[in-house]
Short mmCIF file of C-alpha atoms and ligand atoms in Angstrom, two decimals:
data_model
loop_
_atom_site.label_atom_id
_atom_site.label_comp_id
_atom_site.label_asym_id
_atom_site.label_seq_id
_atom_site.Cartn_x
_atom_site.Cartn_y
_atom_site.Cartn_z
CA MET S 1259 3.12 33.17 -67.35
CA ARG S 1260 2.84 34.03 -63.66
CA GLU S 1261 4.76 36.94 -62.14
CA VAL S 1262 7.65 35.80 -59.92
CA ALA S 1263 9.13 37.36 -56.78
CA VAL S 1264 12.19 36.80 -54.59
CA ILE S 1265 11.01 36.40 -51.00
CA GLY S 1266 14.18 35.25 -49.24
CA ILE S 1267 17.95 35.46 -49.65
CA GLY S 1268 20.95 33.97 -47.86
CA CYS S 1269 24.68 33.85 -48.35
CA THR S 1270 27.76 32.48 -46.62
CA THR S 1271 30.81 34.66 -46.26
CA PHE S 1272 33.14 34.19 -49.24
CA GLY S 1273 36.80 33.17 -49.00
CA GLU S 1274 38.95 30.19 -48.08
CA LYS S 1275 36.47 28.35 -45.85
CA TRP S 1276 38.62 25.63 -44.27
CA ASN S 1277 36.03 24.85 -41.58
CA SER S 1278 33.07 24.29 -43.90
CA SER S 1279 32.58 21.41 -46.31
CA PHE S 1280 30.80 21.71 -49.65
CA ARG S 1281 27.50 20.59 -48.13
CA ASP S 1282 27.94 22.82 -45.06
CA LEU S 1283 28.24 25.85 -47.34
CA PHE S 1284 24.98 25.10 -49.10
CA ILE S 1285 23.10 24.37 -45.87
CA GLU S 1286 24.32 27.63 -44.28
CA ALA S 1287 23.17 29.75 -47.25
CA GLY S 1288 19.89 27.82 -47.64
CA ALA S 1289 19.04 28.09 -43.93
CA ARG S 1290 19.67 31.85 -44.02
CA ALA S 1291 17.35 32.23 -47.02
CA LEU S 1292 14.60 30.20 -45.32
CA GLU S 1293 14.96 32.27 -42.16
CA ASP S 1294 14.83 35.46 -44.23
CA ALA S 1295 11.56 34.30 -45.84
CA GLY S 1296 10.20 32.97 -42.52
CA LEU S 1297 9.59 29.65 -44.20
CA ALA S 1298 9.95 25.97 -43.25
CA GLY S 1299 11.98 23.80 -45.62
CA GLU S 1300 9.01 21.45 -46.15
CA LYS S 1301 7.16 24.24 -47.98
CA ILE S 1302 9.78 24.23 -50.76
CA ASP S 1303 8.68 22.19 -53.75
CA ALA S 1304 11.80 22.27 -55.93
CA LEU S 1305 15.54 22.90 -55.59
CA PHE S 1306 17.82 24.16 -58.37
CA ILE S 1307 21.50 24.13 -57.48
CA GLY S 1308 24.12 25.89 -59.59
CA ASN S 1309 27.45 24.13 -59.40
CA MET S 1310 30.27 24.05 -61.92
CA SER S 1311 32.61 21.31 -60.89
CA ALA S 1312 32.15 19.61 -57.51
CA GLY S 1313 33.38 16.43 -59.22
CA ARG S 1314 36.85 17.90 -59.68
CA PHE S 1315 36.97 20.31 -56.73
CA VAL S 1316 35.67 17.96 -54.00
CA GLU S 1317 35.20 14.64 -55.86
CA GLN S 1318 31.45 14.73 -55.33
CA GLU S 1319 28.85 14.30 -58.06
CA HIS S 1320 25.08 13.83 -57.78
CA ILE S 1321 24.79 17.26 -56.21
CA GLY S 1322 21.00 17.56 -56.37
CA ALA S 1323 20.56 14.40 -54.33
CA LEU S 1324 23.31 15.34 -51.86
CA ILE S 1325 21.82 18.74 -51.16
CA ALA S 1326 18.23 17.41 -50.90
CA ASP S 1327 19.50 14.84 -48.41
CA TYR S 1328 21.47 17.25 -46.21
CA ALA S 1329 18.66 19.80 -46.37
CA GLY S 1330 16.48 17.10 -44.77
CA LEU S 1331 14.11 17.04 -47.75
CA ALA S 1332 15.12 13.82 -49.53
CA THR S 1333 13.39 11.39 -47.20
CA THR S 1334 10.63 13.69 -45.94
CA THR S 1335 9.07 15.51 -48.90
CA HIS S 1336 11.17 13.66 -51.53
CA ILE S 1337 11.77 17.05 -53.14
CA PRO S 1338 12.80 17.25 -56.81
CA ALA S 1339 16.40 18.56 -56.72
CA THR S 1340 18.31 19.46 -59.86
CA ARG S 1341 21.92 20.43 -60.42
CA VAL S 1342 22.39 23.17 -63.03
CA GLU S 1343 25.76 23.57 -64.77
CA ALA S 1344 26.90 26.34 -67.09
CA ALA S 1345 30.46 26.94 -65.80
CA CYS S 1346 30.65 30.34 -64.04
CA ALA S 1347 27.05 31.07 -65.12
CA SER S 1348 25.71 28.04 -63.20
CA GLY S 1349 24.18 30.27 -60.51
CA GLY S 1350 22.49 32.62 -62.96
CA LEU S 1351 21.11 29.67 -64.83
CA ALA S 1352 19.88 27.98 -61.62
CA PHE S 1353 18.02 31.21 -60.83
CA ARG S 1354 16.51 31.18 -64.32
CA GLN S 1355 15.37 27.56 -63.86
CA GLY S 1356 13.70 28.60 -60.60
CA VAL S 1357 11.99 31.55 -62.27
CA THR S 1358 10.78 29.33 -65.12
CA ALA S 1359 9.43 26.70 -62.71
CA VAL S 1360 7.38 29.25 -60.76
CA ALA S 1361 6.31 31.31 -63.79
CA SER S 1362 5.06 28.21 -65.62
CA GLY S 1363 3.03 26.93 -62.67
CA MET S 1364 5.14 23.77 -62.31
CA SER S 1365 6.21 24.86 -58.81
CA GLU S 1366 4.89 27.20 -56.12
CA ILE S 1367 7.94 27.89 -53.94
CA VAL S 1368 11.48 27.06 -55.07
CA VAL S 1369 15.04 27.51 -53.87
CA ALA S 1370 17.54 28.61 -56.50
CA ALA S 1371 21.03 28.31 -55.08
CA GLY S 1372 24.67 28.07 -56.03
CA VAL S 1373 27.64 26.50 -54.30
CA GLU S 1374 31.31 25.91 -55.02
CA LYS S 1375 34.24 24.79 -52.87
CA MET S 1376 37.37 25.58 -54.87
CA THR S 1377 40.20 25.74 -52.35
CA ASP S 1378 40.51 22.07 -51.38
CA VAL S 1379 42.71 21.27 -54.40
CA ALA S 1380 46.12 22.60 -55.44
CA SER S 1381 46.01 25.72 -57.60
CA GLY S 1382 47.17 23.82 -60.72
CA THR S 1383 44.08 21.62 -60.49
CA THR S 1384 41.88 24.67 -59.92
CA VAL S 1385 43.23 26.42 -63.01
CA ALA S 1386 42.89 23.24 -65.13
CA THR S 1387 39.33 22.68 -63.86
CA LEU S 1388 38.32 26.24 -64.67
CA ALA S 1389 39.86 25.84 -68.14
CA GLY S 1390 37.26 23.13 -68.72
CA ALA S 1391 34.77 25.98 -69.20
CA ALA S 1392 36.65 26.86 -72.39
CA ASP S 1393 36.96 24.62 -75.47
CA ARG S 1394 39.00 21.68 -74.19
CA GLU S 1395 40.33 20.56 -77.59
CA TRP S 1396 41.10 23.95 -79.13
CA GLU S 1397 41.92 26.15 -76.13
CA ALA S 1398 42.64 24.36 -72.84
CA PHE S 1399 44.55 21.46 -74.47
CA ILE S 1400 47.13 23.86 -75.89
CA GLY S 1401 47.58 25.59 -72.54
CA ALA S 1402 45.05 28.42 -72.55
CA THR S 1403 43.88 29.36 -69.04
CA PHE S 1404 41.09 31.76 -68.13
CA PRO S 1405 43.49 34.60 -67.27
CA GLY S 1406 45.15 33.87 -70.65
CA LEU S 1407 41.89 33.98 -72.60
CA TYR S 1408 40.72 37.20 -70.94
CA ALA S 1409 44.19 38.66 -71.54
CA MET S 1410 43.61 38.07 -75.27
CA ILE S 1411 40.32 39.96 -74.97
CA ALA S 1412 42.10 42.77 -73.10
CA ASN S 1413 44.88 43.01 -75.70
CA ASP S 1414 42.43 43.10 -78.59
CA TYR S 1415 40.26 45.67 -76.78
CA MET S 1416 43.19 47.94 -75.85
CA HIS S 1417 44.49 47.79 -79.42
CA ARG S 1418 41.15 48.99 -80.80
CA TYR S 1419 39.71 51.27 -78.14
CA PRO S 1420 41.12 54.02 -75.93
CA LEU S 1421 41.36 52.09 -72.63
CA THR S 1422 44.39 52.90 -70.50
CA ARG S 1423 46.18 50.59 -68.05
CA GLU S 1424 45.15 53.00 -65.28
CA GLN S 1425 41.46 52.87 -66.24
CA LEU S 1426 41.58 49.07 -66.14
CA ALA S 1427 43.13 49.27 -62.66
CA MET S 1428 40.35 51.66 -61.58
CA VAL S 1429 37.82 48.82 -62.01
CA ALA S 1430 39.67 46.81 -59.35
CA VAL S 1431 40.16 49.86 -57.09
CA LYS S 1432 36.41 50.58 -57.21
CA ASN S 1433 35.44 46.96 -56.57
CA HIS S 1434 37.82 46.66 -53.61
CA TYR S 1435 36.33 49.90 -52.21
CA ASN S 1436 32.87 48.28 -52.44
CA GLY S 1437 34.14 44.94 -51.08
CA ALA S 1438 35.55 46.77 -48.06
CA ARG S 1439 31.94 47.71 -47.27
CA ASN S 1440 30.55 44.18 -47.71
CA PRO S 1441 30.78 41.86 -44.69
CA ILE S 1442 30.68 38.71 -46.86
CA ALA S 1443 33.52 39.79 -49.20
CA GLN S 1444 36.70 37.76 -49.53
CA PHE S 1445 38.85 40.90 -49.76
CA GLN S 1446 37.82 43.75 -47.49
CA GLN S 1447 40.80 46.05 -47.98
CA GLU S 1448 40.85 49.14 -50.17
CA ILE S 1449 43.61 49.35 -52.76
CA ASN S 1450 44.95 52.03 -55.11
CA ILE S 1451 45.96 52.10 -58.76
CA GLU S 1452 49.61 51.38 -57.87
CA THR S 1453 48.56 48.20 -55.98
CA VAL S 1454 47.10 46.88 -59.23
CA ILE S 1455 49.81 48.07 -61.61
CA ASN S 1456 52.65 46.82 -59.37
CA SER S 1457 51.06 43.43 -58.60
CA SER S 1458 52.51 40.32 -60.22
CA LEU S 1459 51.87 39.74 -63.88
CA VAL S 1460 49.47 36.83 -64.47
CA ALA S 1461 48.76 37.03 -68.22
CA ASP S 1462 49.85 40.24 -69.94
CA PRO S 1463 48.28 42.81 -69.48
CA LEU S 1464 46.32 41.26 -66.57
CA ARG S 1465 47.97 41.35 -63.16
CA LEU S 1466 47.02 39.70 -59.86
CA TYR S 1467 44.65 42.54 -58.93
CA ASP S 1468 42.96 42.38 -62.35
CA CYS S 1469 41.80 38.82 -61.51
CA SER S 1470 38.97 37.43 -59.44
CA PRO S 1471 40.29 35.03 -56.78
CA ILE S 1472 39.70 31.36 -56.02
CA THR S 1473 36.81 31.20 -53.54
CA ASP S 1474 34.58 28.93 -51.44
CA GLY S 1475 31.00 30.04 -50.88
CA ALA S 1476 27.29 29.52 -51.38
CA ALA S 1477 24.22 31.68 -51.92
CA ALA S 1478 20.49 30.98 -52.08
CA ALA S 1479 17.31 32.75 -53.14
CA ILE S 1480 13.69 31.71 -52.57
CA LEU S 1481 11.11 32.37 -55.26
CA THR S 1482 7.37 32.23 -55.39
CA THR S 1483 4.58 33.96 -57.30
CA MET S 1484 4.10 37.70 -56.91
CA GLU S 1485 0.56 36.86 -55.82
CA ARG S 1486 1.73 34.77 -52.86
CA ALA S 1487 4.84 36.78 -52.00
CA ARG S 1488 3.18 38.97 -49.37
CA GLU S 1489 2.30 35.88 -47.32
CA PHE S 1490 6.04 35.74 -46.53
CA THR S 1491 7.50 39.23 -46.79
CA ASP S 1492 6.59 42.91 -46.82
CA THR S 1493 9.36 43.55 -49.35
CA PRO S 1494 8.99 41.15 -52.28
CA VAL S 1495 11.37 41.87 -55.15
CA LYS S 1496 9.81 41.24 -58.54
CA VAL S 1497 11.65 39.41 -61.32
CA LEU S 1498 11.03 41.77 -64.25
CA ALA S 1499 13.04 39.75 -66.78
CA SER S 1500 14.98 36.51 -67.08
CA ALA S 1501 17.04 36.12 -70.25
CA GLN S 1502 19.74 33.79 -71.50
CA ALA S 1503 21.89 33.58 -74.63
CA SER S 1504 24.69 31.41 -76.03
CA ASP S 1505 27.77 31.96 -78.20
CA SER S 1506 30.64 29.83 -79.53
CA ILE S 1507 32.56 28.18 -76.71
CA ALA S 1508 35.96 29.03 -78.25
CA LEU S 1509 37.11 32.60 -78.41
CA HIS S 1510 38.63 32.25 -81.90
CA ASP S 1511 35.20 31.41 -83.36
CA ARG S 1512 33.72 34.73 -82.26
CA ARG S 1513 32.66 37.47 -84.66
CA ASP S 1514 34.55 39.94 -82.44
CA ILE S 1515 36.53 38.76 -79.43
CA SER S 1516 36.14 41.90 -77.35
CA THR S 1517 32.35 42.02 -77.67
CA LEU S 1518 30.41 39.29 -75.87
CA ASP S 1519 27.54 38.82 -78.31
CA ALA S 1520 25.71 36.59 -75.82
CA THR S 1521 25.65 39.54 -73.41
CA VAL S 1522 24.37 41.86 -76.15
CA VAL S 1523 21.58 39.44 -77.07
CA ALA S 1524 20.62 38.45 -73.50
CA ALA S 1525 20.45 42.14 -72.52
CA LYS S 1526 18.19 42.97 -75.48
CA ARG S 1527 15.91 40.07 -74.57
CA ALA S 1528 15.82 41.15 -70.92
CA PHE S 1529 15.01 44.79 -71.66
CA ARG S 1530 12.28 43.74 -74.11
CA GLN S 1531 10.74 41.39 -71.51
CA ALA S 1532 10.86 43.99 -68.75
CA GLY S 1533 9.60 46.77 -71.03
CA LEU S 1534 12.32 49.04 -69.63
CA GLU S 1535 14.97 51.41 -70.97
CA HIS S 1536 18.58 51.41 -69.77
CA SER S 1537 17.93 54.69 -67.97
CA ASP S 1538 15.39 52.86 -65.76
CA VAL S 1539 18.14 50.66 -64.24
CA ASP S 1540 19.71 52.03 -61.04
CA MET S 1541 22.51 49.55 -60.32
CA LEU S 1542 24.29 46.59 -61.90
CA GLU S 1543 26.02 43.45 -60.69
CA VAL S 1544 28.15 42.36 -63.68
CA HIS S 1545 30.52 39.48 -64.27
CA ASP S 1546 33.95 41.03 -63.58
CA CYS S 1547 35.97 37.80 -63.49
CA PHE S 1548 38.76 40.05 -64.79
CA THR S 1549 38.83 43.86 -64.89
CA ILE S 1550 38.49 43.84 -68.69
CA ALA S 1551 35.30 41.76 -68.31
CA GLU S 1552 33.58 44.57 -66.38
CA ILE S 1553 34.54 47.08 -69.08
CA CYS S 1554 33.09 44.81 -71.81
CA ALA S 1555 29.99 44.00 -69.74
CA ILE S 1556 28.96 47.64 -69.22
CA GLU S 1557 29.24 48.25 -72.96
CA ASP S 1558 27.77 44.96 -74.20
CA LEU S 1559 24.77 45.33 -71.87
CA GLY S 1560 24.18 48.63 -73.70
CA PHE S 1561 24.89 51.18 -70.95
CA CYS S 1562 27.40 53.02 -73.16
CA ARG S 1563 29.02 52.68 -76.57
CA LYS S 1564 31.98 50.38 -77.25
CA GLY S 1565 35.19 51.99 -76.04
CA GLU S 1566 33.54 54.27 -73.46
CA ALA S 1567 33.41 52.20 -70.25
CA GLY S 1568 37.00 53.00 -69.23
CA LYS S 1569 36.18 56.72 -69.27
CA LEU S 1570 32.93 56.13 -67.33
CA THR S 1571 34.93 54.23 -64.71
CA GLU S 1572 37.54 57.00 -64.49
CA GLU S 1573 34.81 59.65 -64.12
CA GLY S 1574 33.31 57.72 -61.18
CA VAL S 1575 29.98 57.02 -62.92
CA THR S 1576 30.19 53.34 -61.90
CA SER S 1577 31.24 54.02 -58.29
CA LEU S 1578 28.94 53.73 -55.25
CA GLN S 1579 28.42 57.50 -55.44
CA GLY S 1580 28.00 57.57 -59.25
CA ASP S 1581 24.92 57.62 -61.48
CA LEU S 1582 25.28 53.93 -62.38
CA PRO S 1583 26.85 51.97 -59.51
CA VAL S 1584 28.41 48.75 -60.82
CA ASN S 1585 29.30 45.79 -58.61
CA THR S 1586 28.25 47.29 -55.31
CA SER S 1587 29.02 43.91 -53.67
CA GLY S 1588 32.68 44.24 -54.63
CA GLY S 1589 32.00 42.09 -57.68
CA LEU S 1590 33.81 38.87 -58.42
CA LYS S 1591 37.08 40.77 -57.96
CA ALA S 1592 36.74 41.67 -54.28
CA CYS S 1593 33.68 39.78 -53.04
CA GLY S 1594 35.15 36.59 -54.54
CA HIS S 1595 34.13 34.13 -57.24
CA PRO S 1596 32.96 30.69 -56.06
CA VAL S 1597 32.04 29.93 -59.65
CA GLY S 1598 28.72 28.07 -59.21
CA ALA S 1599 27.53 30.47 -56.51
CA THR S 1600 28.40 33.81 -58.13
CA GLY S 1601 25.20 34.22 -60.18
CA ILE S 1602 23.04 33.79 -57.06
CA LYS S 1603 25.25 36.09 -54.99
CA GLN S 1604 24.64 38.76 -57.63
CA ILE S 1605 20.88 38.28 -57.13
CA VAL S 1606 21.34 38.46 -53.34
CA GLU S 1607 23.19 41.77 -53.74
CA VAL S 1608 20.56 43.25 -56.06
CA VAL S 1609 17.78 42.19 -53.64
CA GLN S 1610 19.62 43.73 -50.67
CA GLN S 1611 20.06 46.99 -52.58
CA LEU S 1612 16.40 47.11 -53.66
CA ARG S 1613 15.21 46.37 -50.13
CA GLY S 1614 17.50 49.08 -48.71
CA GLU S 1615 19.48 46.53 -46.68
CA ALA S 1616 22.96 47.05 -48.16
CA GLY S 1617 24.40 48.98 -45.21
CA ARG S 1618 27.53 51.02 -45.98
CA ARG S 1619 27.29 50.23 -49.70
CA GLN S 1620 23.62 51.20 -50.08
CA VAL S 1621 22.70 53.05 -53.26
CA ASP S 1622 19.39 54.58 -54.29
CA ALA S 1623 17.81 51.78 -56.36
CA LYS S 1624 14.38 50.61 -57.49
CA VAL S 1625 15.58 48.50 -60.43
CA GLY S 1626 18.75 46.36 -60.55
CA LEU S 1627 20.32 44.10 -63.15
CA ALA S 1628 22.44 40.95 -62.67
CA HIS S 1629 24.72 39.70 -65.47
CA ASN S 1630 26.39 36.29 -65.18
CA VAL S 1631 28.83 34.83 -67.73
CA GLY S 1632 29.91 31.23 -68.33
CA GLY S 1633 33.40 30.76 -69.80
CA THR S 1634 34.50 33.63 -72.02
CA GLY S 1635 30.88 34.33 -72.90
CA ALA S 1636 29.47 31.08 -74.29
CA THR S 1637 26.59 31.30 -71.79
CA VAL S 1638 25.15 34.54 -70.45
CA THR S 1639 22.18 35.21 -68.20
CA VAL S 1640 20.68 38.63 -67.54
CA HIS S 1641 18.07 39.21 -64.83
CA ILE S 1642 16.30 42.47 -64.08
CA LEU S 1643 14.67 42.85 -60.67
CA GLY S 1644 12.56 45.67 -59.32
CA VAL S 1645 10.48 46.98 -56.41
N1 COA W 2119 43.32 39.41 -56.13
C1 COA W 2119 44.06 39.88 -55.09
N2 COA W 2119 44.84 39.11 -54.32
C2 COA W 2119 44.85 37.79 -54.60
C3 COA W 2119 44.11 37.24 -55.65
C4 COA W 2119 43.33 38.10 -56.43
N3 COA W 2119 42.62 37.63 -57.45
N4 COA W 2119 44.33 35.90 -55.69
C5 COA W 2119 45.17 35.63 -54.67
N5 COA W 2119 45.50 36.76 -54.01
C6 COA W 2119 46.42 36.92 -52.90
C7 COA W 2119 46.19 35.90 -51.82
O1 COA W 2119 45.31 36.38 -50.84
C8 COA W 2119 47.59 35.71 -51.28
O2 COA W 2119 47.88 36.78 -50.42
P1 COA W 2119 48.77 36.56 -49.10
O3 COA W 2119 50.10 36.06 -49.59
O4 COA W 2119 48.80 37.91 -48.48
O5 COA W 2119 48.03 35.53 -48.30
C9 COA W 2119 48.48 35.87 -52.49
O6 COA W 2119 47.72 36.66 -53.43
C10 COA W 2119 48.88 34.56 -53.16
O7 COA W 2119 47.70 33.75 -53.25
P2 COA W 2119 47.66 32.43 -54.12
O8 COA W 2119 46.42 31.70 -53.76
O9 COA W 2119 48.97 31.70 -53.99
O10 COA W 2119 47.51 33.00 -55.59
P3 COA W 2119 47.83 32.26 -56.92
O11 COA W 2119 49.02 32.91 -57.50
O12 COA W 2119 47.82 30.78 -56.75
O13 COA W 2119 46.53 32.61 -57.78
C11 COA W 2119 45.48 33.78 -59.55
C12 COA W 2119 46.31 33.90 -58.27
C13 COA W 2119 45.16 35.17 -60.02
C14 COA W 2119 46.26 33.05 -60.64
C15 COA W 2119 44.17 33.00 -59.23
O14 COA W 2119 43.47 33.69 -58.24
C16 COA W 2119 43.29 32.82 -60.45
O15 COA W 2119 43.52 31.92 -61.25
N6 COA W 2119 42.27 33.66 -60.61
C17 COA W 2119 41.36 33.58 -61.74
C18 COA W 2119 40.24 32.63 -61.40
C19 COA W 2119 39.42 32.31 -62.62
O16 COA W 2119 39.92 32.12 -63.72
N7 COA W 2119 38.10 32.22 -62.44
C20 COA W 2119 37.19 31.93 -63.51
C21 COA W 2119 36.99 33.15 -64.31
S1 COA W 2119 35.85 32.98 -65.63
#
């Protein structure tokens, strides 16, 4: 296998983007990534586009072809363009497809991107569409929503482990603090514990500020071999590991509903591939679709034992100033969660941190990890990047 590097990154701002269509979002992020790599589009020899549900959100299918066309590469280079779907892990999986294509020698320079436009439909449709990432017959059909499913995880977790309501709120407070330092973030205001605890109840115990929002946005990364990377950039970021794992789609079929086994397995695979220990990792972007999800992620990735992540959060270990900064971008909670784009935005954030380009949220980092979850943990990708 060939060694792979990220040589360009680009992102739109995240939020309710009334003035940009689905295709506009992708083109904006893609153009930024090409500019960052100093590369012409014609040099790209494959496109992998993470997208969960353009069919329901904007009534558009055939996303690979659409993007190739609007990128100007359908009728010129006739580029192979592939849509990748794994619910909220679509971006992480698109990145993994790009890594695999370059590592195997099938492609030389690829774009791995993600895009989602979620705000063009009424919120009932959004919630029902997202519920399609769960088991339709056994969960969504009987009314389970994603806040509802993660609330079940939170209730089980809080029954078994010493996590307080305040510690859960501290995850959101930290991520809003980071989001306030990220110019692309959907929410750029700092909040306090009371903001979270007094916000409206969504699915007990999860409140509005425990949830990631509904978001439009796109992100893109350009990959090539480590050998060729310096043709394009002085700061290539090496892909040290690309891992993926699956679990049952329905929560009730899990061995343990507050441990995401797919995260545990993907993390073990990633650390084995990279030949690294947890202490080698300097920062994490994890899938905090709900505050409880960040708590589980830190533990299931192996950075502490089960039941300890609440205390780590309270002690500030996961803050920008802490020993293990988590979700420096603001995470899904504050940066926003355009589901198909999130996994690539995590990569963009890790690359910015490793290059020293993260501005007011910069941490000291040589190795970063990105963790992307589909559904309640039926698909998980873990990538480790380093300089
Ligand atoms: N955090 C903080 N504020 C939020 C928010 C969030 N997650 N979501 C919305 N808001 C704010 C809006 O900005 C708006 O503020 P304003 O009145 O000052 O403009 C207000 O709350 C109402 O917004 P609205 O869009 O009407 O919210 P909603 O009640 O329709 O939706 C949720 C709120 C939490 C139900 C929705 O964001 C949601 O379903 N989130 C989870 C998404 C999800 O499941 N993703 C997949 C995970 S795997």
